[in-house]
Every structure is written in C-alpha cells, then in structure tokens.
Coordinates of C-alpha atoms in Angstrom, one line a residue:
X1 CA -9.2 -2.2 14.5
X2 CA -11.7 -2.2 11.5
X3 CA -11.3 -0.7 8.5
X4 CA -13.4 0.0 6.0
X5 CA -12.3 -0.2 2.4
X6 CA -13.2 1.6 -0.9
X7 CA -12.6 -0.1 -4.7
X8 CA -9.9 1.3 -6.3
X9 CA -8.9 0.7 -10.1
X10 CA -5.9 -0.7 -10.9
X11 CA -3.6 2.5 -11.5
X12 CA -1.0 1.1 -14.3
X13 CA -4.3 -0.2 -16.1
X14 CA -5.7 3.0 -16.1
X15 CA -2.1 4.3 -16.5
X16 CA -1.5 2.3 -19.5
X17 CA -4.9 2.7 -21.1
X18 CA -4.8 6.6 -20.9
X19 CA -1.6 6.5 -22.4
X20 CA -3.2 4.4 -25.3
X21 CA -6.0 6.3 -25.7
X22 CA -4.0 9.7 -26.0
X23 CA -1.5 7.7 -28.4
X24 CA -4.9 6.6 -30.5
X25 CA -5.7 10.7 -31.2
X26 CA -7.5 11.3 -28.1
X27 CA -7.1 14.8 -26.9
X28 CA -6.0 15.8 -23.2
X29 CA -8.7 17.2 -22.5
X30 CA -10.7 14.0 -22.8
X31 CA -7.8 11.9 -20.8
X32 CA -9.4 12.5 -17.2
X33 CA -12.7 11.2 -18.9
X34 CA -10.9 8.3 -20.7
X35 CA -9.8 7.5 -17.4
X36 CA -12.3 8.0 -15.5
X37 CA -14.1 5.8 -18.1
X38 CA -11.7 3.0 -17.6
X39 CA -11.8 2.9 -13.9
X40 CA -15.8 2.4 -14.3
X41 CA -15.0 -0.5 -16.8
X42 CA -12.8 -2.1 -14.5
X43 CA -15.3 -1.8 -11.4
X44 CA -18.3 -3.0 -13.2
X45 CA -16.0 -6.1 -14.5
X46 CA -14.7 -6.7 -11.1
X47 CA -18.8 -7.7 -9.9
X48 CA -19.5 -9.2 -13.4
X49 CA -16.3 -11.5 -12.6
X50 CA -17.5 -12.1 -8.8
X51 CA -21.1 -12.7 -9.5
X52 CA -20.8 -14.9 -12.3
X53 CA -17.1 -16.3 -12.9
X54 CA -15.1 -16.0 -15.9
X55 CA -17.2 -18.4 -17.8
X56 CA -20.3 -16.7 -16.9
X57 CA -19.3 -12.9 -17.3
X58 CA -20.5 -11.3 -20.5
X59 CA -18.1 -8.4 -22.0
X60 CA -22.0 -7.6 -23.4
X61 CA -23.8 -6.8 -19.8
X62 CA -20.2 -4.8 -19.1
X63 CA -20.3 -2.9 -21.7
X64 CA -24.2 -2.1 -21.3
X65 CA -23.5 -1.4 -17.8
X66 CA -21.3 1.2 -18.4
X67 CA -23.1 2.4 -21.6
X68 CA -19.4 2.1 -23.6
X69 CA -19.4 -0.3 -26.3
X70 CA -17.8 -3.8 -26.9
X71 CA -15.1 -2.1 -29.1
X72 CA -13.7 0.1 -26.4
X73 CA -13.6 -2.7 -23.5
X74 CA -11.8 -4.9 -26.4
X75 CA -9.2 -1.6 -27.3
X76 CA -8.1 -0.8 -24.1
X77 CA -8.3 -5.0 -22.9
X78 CA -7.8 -6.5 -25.6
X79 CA -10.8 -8.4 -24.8
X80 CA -12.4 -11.0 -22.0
X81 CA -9.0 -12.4 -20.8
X82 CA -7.1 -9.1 -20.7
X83 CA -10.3 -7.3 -18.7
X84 CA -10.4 -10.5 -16.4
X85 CA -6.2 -10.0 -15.8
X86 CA -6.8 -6.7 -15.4
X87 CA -9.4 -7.4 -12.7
X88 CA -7.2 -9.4 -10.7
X89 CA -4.4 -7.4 -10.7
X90 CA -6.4 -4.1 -9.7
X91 CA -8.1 -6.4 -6.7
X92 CA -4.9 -7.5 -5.7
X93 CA -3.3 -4.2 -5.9
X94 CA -5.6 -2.7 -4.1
X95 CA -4.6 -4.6 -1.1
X96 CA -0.8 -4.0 -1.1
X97 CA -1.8 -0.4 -1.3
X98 CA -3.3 0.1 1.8
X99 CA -1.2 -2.2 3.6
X100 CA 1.5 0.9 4.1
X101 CA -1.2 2.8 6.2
X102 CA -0.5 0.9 8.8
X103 CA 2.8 1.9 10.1
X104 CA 3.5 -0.8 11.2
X105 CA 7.4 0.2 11.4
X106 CA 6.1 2.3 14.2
X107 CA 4.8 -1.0 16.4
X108 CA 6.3 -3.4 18.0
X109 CA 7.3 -7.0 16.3
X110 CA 3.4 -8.1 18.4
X111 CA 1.8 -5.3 17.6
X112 CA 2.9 -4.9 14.6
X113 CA 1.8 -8.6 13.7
X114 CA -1.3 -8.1 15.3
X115 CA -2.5 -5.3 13.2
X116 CA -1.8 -6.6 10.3
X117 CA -3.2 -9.7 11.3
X118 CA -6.8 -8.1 11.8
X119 CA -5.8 -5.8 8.6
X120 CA -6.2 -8.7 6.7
X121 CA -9.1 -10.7 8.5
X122 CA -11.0 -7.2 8.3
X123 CA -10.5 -6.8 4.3
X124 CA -11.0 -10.0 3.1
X125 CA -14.9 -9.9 5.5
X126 CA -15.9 -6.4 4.2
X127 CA -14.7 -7.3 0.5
X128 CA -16.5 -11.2 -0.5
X129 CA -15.7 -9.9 -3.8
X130 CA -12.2 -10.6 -3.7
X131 CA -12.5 -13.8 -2.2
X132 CA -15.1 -15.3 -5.1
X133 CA -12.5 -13.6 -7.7
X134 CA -9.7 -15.5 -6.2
X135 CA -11.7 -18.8 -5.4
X136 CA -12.5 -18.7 -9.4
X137 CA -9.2 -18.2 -10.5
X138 CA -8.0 -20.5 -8.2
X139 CA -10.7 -22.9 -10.1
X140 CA -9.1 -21.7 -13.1
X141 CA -5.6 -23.5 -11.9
X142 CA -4.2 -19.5 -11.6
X143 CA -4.2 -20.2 -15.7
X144 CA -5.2 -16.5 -16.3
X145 CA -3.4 -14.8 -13.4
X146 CA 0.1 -16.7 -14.7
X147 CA -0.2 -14.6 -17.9
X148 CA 0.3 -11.3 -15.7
X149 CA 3.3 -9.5 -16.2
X150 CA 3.2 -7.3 -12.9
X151 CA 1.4 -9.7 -10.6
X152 CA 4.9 -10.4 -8.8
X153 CA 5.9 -7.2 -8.8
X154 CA 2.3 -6.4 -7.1
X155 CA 2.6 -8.6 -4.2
X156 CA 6.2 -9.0 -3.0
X157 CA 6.2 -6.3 -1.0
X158 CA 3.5 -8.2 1.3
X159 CA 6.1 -10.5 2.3
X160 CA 8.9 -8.0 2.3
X161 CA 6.9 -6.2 5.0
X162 CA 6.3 -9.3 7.0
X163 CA 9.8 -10.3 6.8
X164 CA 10.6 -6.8 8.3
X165 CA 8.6 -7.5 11.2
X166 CA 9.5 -10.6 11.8
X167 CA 13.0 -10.3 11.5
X168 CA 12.5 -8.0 14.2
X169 CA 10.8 -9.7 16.2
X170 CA 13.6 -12.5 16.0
X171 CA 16.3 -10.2 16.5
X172 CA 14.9 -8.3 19.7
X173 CA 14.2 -12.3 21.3
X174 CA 10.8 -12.4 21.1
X175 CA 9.9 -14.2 18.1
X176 CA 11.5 -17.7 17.1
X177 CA 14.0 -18.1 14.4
X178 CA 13.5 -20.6 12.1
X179 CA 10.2 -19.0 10.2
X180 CA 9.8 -18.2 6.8
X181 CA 7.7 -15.0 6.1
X182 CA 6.0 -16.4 2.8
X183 CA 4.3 -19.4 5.6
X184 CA 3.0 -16.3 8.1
X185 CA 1.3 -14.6 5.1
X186 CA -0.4 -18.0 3.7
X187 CA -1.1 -18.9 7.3
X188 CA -2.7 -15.1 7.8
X189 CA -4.3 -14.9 4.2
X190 CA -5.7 -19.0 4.9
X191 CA -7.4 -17.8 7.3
X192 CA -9.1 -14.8 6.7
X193 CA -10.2 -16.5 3.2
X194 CA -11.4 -19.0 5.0
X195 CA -13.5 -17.4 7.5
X196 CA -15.3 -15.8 4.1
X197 CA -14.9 -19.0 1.6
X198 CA -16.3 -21.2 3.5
X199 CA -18.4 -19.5 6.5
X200 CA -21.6 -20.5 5.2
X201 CA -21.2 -24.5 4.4
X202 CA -19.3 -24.4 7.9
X203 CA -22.4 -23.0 10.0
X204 CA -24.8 -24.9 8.4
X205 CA -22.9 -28.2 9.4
X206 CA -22.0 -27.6 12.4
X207 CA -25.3 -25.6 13.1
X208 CA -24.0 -22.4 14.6
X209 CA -23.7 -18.9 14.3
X210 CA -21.1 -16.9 12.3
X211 CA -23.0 -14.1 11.5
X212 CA -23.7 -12.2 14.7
X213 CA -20.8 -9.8 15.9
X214 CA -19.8 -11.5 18.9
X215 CA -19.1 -14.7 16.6
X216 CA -17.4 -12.1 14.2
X217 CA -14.9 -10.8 16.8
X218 CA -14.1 -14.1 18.4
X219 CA -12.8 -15.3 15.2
X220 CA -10.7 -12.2 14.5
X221 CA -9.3 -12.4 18.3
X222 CA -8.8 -16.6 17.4
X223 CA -6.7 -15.6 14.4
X224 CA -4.7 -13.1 15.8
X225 CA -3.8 -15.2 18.6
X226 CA -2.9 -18.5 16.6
X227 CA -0.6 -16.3 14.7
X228 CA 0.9 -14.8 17.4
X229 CA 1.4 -18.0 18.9
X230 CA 3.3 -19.9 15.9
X231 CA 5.8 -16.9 16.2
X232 CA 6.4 -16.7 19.9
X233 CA 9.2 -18.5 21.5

C-alpha cells in the first residue's frame, strides 16, 4: 500500500538549535519562530544538497532562499559541513520515524515483511531526493556522514525492527534460520535505491518502460516477492 510522505526537519537539530538560540539571548517568545526558521533552513539545504551535491551547494543561494543571512546558517551549523550533516541525519531520520506506523507487530512474520517491504520501495520512488543525497555521500566515501554523532543511534532501530520480525518468523517455522537482519535491510534498501538510482540509465539500455504504472507495480510486487522468497523455508 502507498504512502505518501511529507519532509520533516530533523527534530534534535531543531532541538539543539532552539536551545542555542535561547542560550544566545533570544527570548521565548521568538523560539517557535527560531524554530520554525531552522526547519526552513534545513528544507531548503536538503534540495540545495540534492540538486547540486555538496561541492556544488552554495550556503549563499540557501541563505537567499530563505531570506536569513550567512551568519545565522553558520551559528546554528557551524557552517557547510555541519548544515550538510545535519541534512543527512534529518533525511535519514525521517525514515525511521514513520517506519513505527506500520504496526507491523500486529502482522504476521509475511505480512509483516511485506509491508515493510513496499514501505520502503514506496519512500525511496516518491522521495528521489533522498536517493541523490545518499548516492553523493556515498560519492563522498560516507566522509561527512562518519562525523555524525547520532547517525547510529538514528538507524538501529531499522534493524531492530526487522530482527523482530524475523525472529518471528523463524520461531513460528515459517522463515529459515540462519539470516542475519542487517542482509534483509541491505537487500530491501538495494533494491528500492536501485529502482530510483539507476531507473533511467537502465531503460534507456535496455529500451523499455519504467515509467508507466503497470511497470511501477510489477517491480514493487518483484521486490516483495524476492524478499519473501530468501526468507521462506
């Protein structure tokens, strides 16, 4: 089932930065706007990241954008690098946080993997953003994103929710033992980047369609079923 996503700032960024800015002598009043400020920041970085890389983005076009000034992105960032961290930890972040609205504790081990299966084929088409941001820092050797201190801490619980499932699965019979959960999420995640990475190159070799929604929906239902096959005994 589809599900349509909205861009959410990363909430210990904004967290943090509020906390500066009232620790810098800004009154509380002005904290909901100093937020609100920061999330806009944040947003706007996020497309000047995707669109042009980190080499490309200009802290000048972000600041314009958002008609705040150089000086604030670099006091609450602590300039380029820390907005581009802070980027990639809000677009991951957002992720993790809607993966609980699946319930998946309510499914069964299939179900269960099946959902989040499409879940993550479904996010990563309606949000090409996140791909190009993690195909550049992938290009980047994850140089920036190893300076995180919270990128961990962001994104175990994706593989402590797969392990529940699949542990699950194993111990009601109908998955095989043997798996480790961190292989199902690359071997979900590889694929739904993939159908987005590398969707264009691929249909203009092999001279076929990917766009319409039939093609669409035959690769979701592809992926779901190769990952539903690797577990199965």
């Amino acid at each position: 089932m589809s599900k349509s996503v909205t861009a959410q700032a990363s909430h210990q960024t904004l967290h943090q930065s509020t906390e500066s800015a009232a620790k810098g002598g800004v009154a509380s009043g002005n904290v909901r706007d100093s937020a609100k400020t920061l999330q806009n920041i944040l947003e706007v970085a996020a497309r000047e990241f995707e669109s042009k890389g980190y080499n490309g983005a200009r802290i000048d076009a972000i600041a314009e954008a958002t008609r705040t000034s150089k000086r604030m992105i670099y006091y609450h960032f602590e300039g380029k690098e820390g907005l581009y961290i802070a980027v990639l930890e809000a677009a991951y972040r957002r992720i993790r946080e809607l993966e609980p609205s699946l319930h998946l504790e309510d499914l069964d081990p299939v179900n269960a993997l099946r959902e989040l299966t499409g879940f993550t084929y479904d996010y990563h088409l309606q949000n090409p953003g996140f791909v190009r941001l993690v195909m550049t820092e992938n290009i980047h050797n994850g140089a920036f994103l190893a300076r995180s201190k919270v990128i961990q801490t962001v994104n175990n619980p994706a593989i402590e929710m797969i392990a529940r499932v699949y542990e699950q699965g194993v111990a009601s019979g109908v998955f095989r033992a043997g798996l480790r959960p961190i292989d199902l999420h690359f071997l979900i995640s590889a694929q739904s980047f993939y159908n987005v990475s590398n969707r264009r190159t691929f249909a203009l070799i092999f001279k076929q369609d990917f766009e319409s929604p039939e093609a669409i929906a035959l690769r979701r239902a592809n992926i779901i079923e190769s990952v539903i096959r690797m577990v199965l005994k």
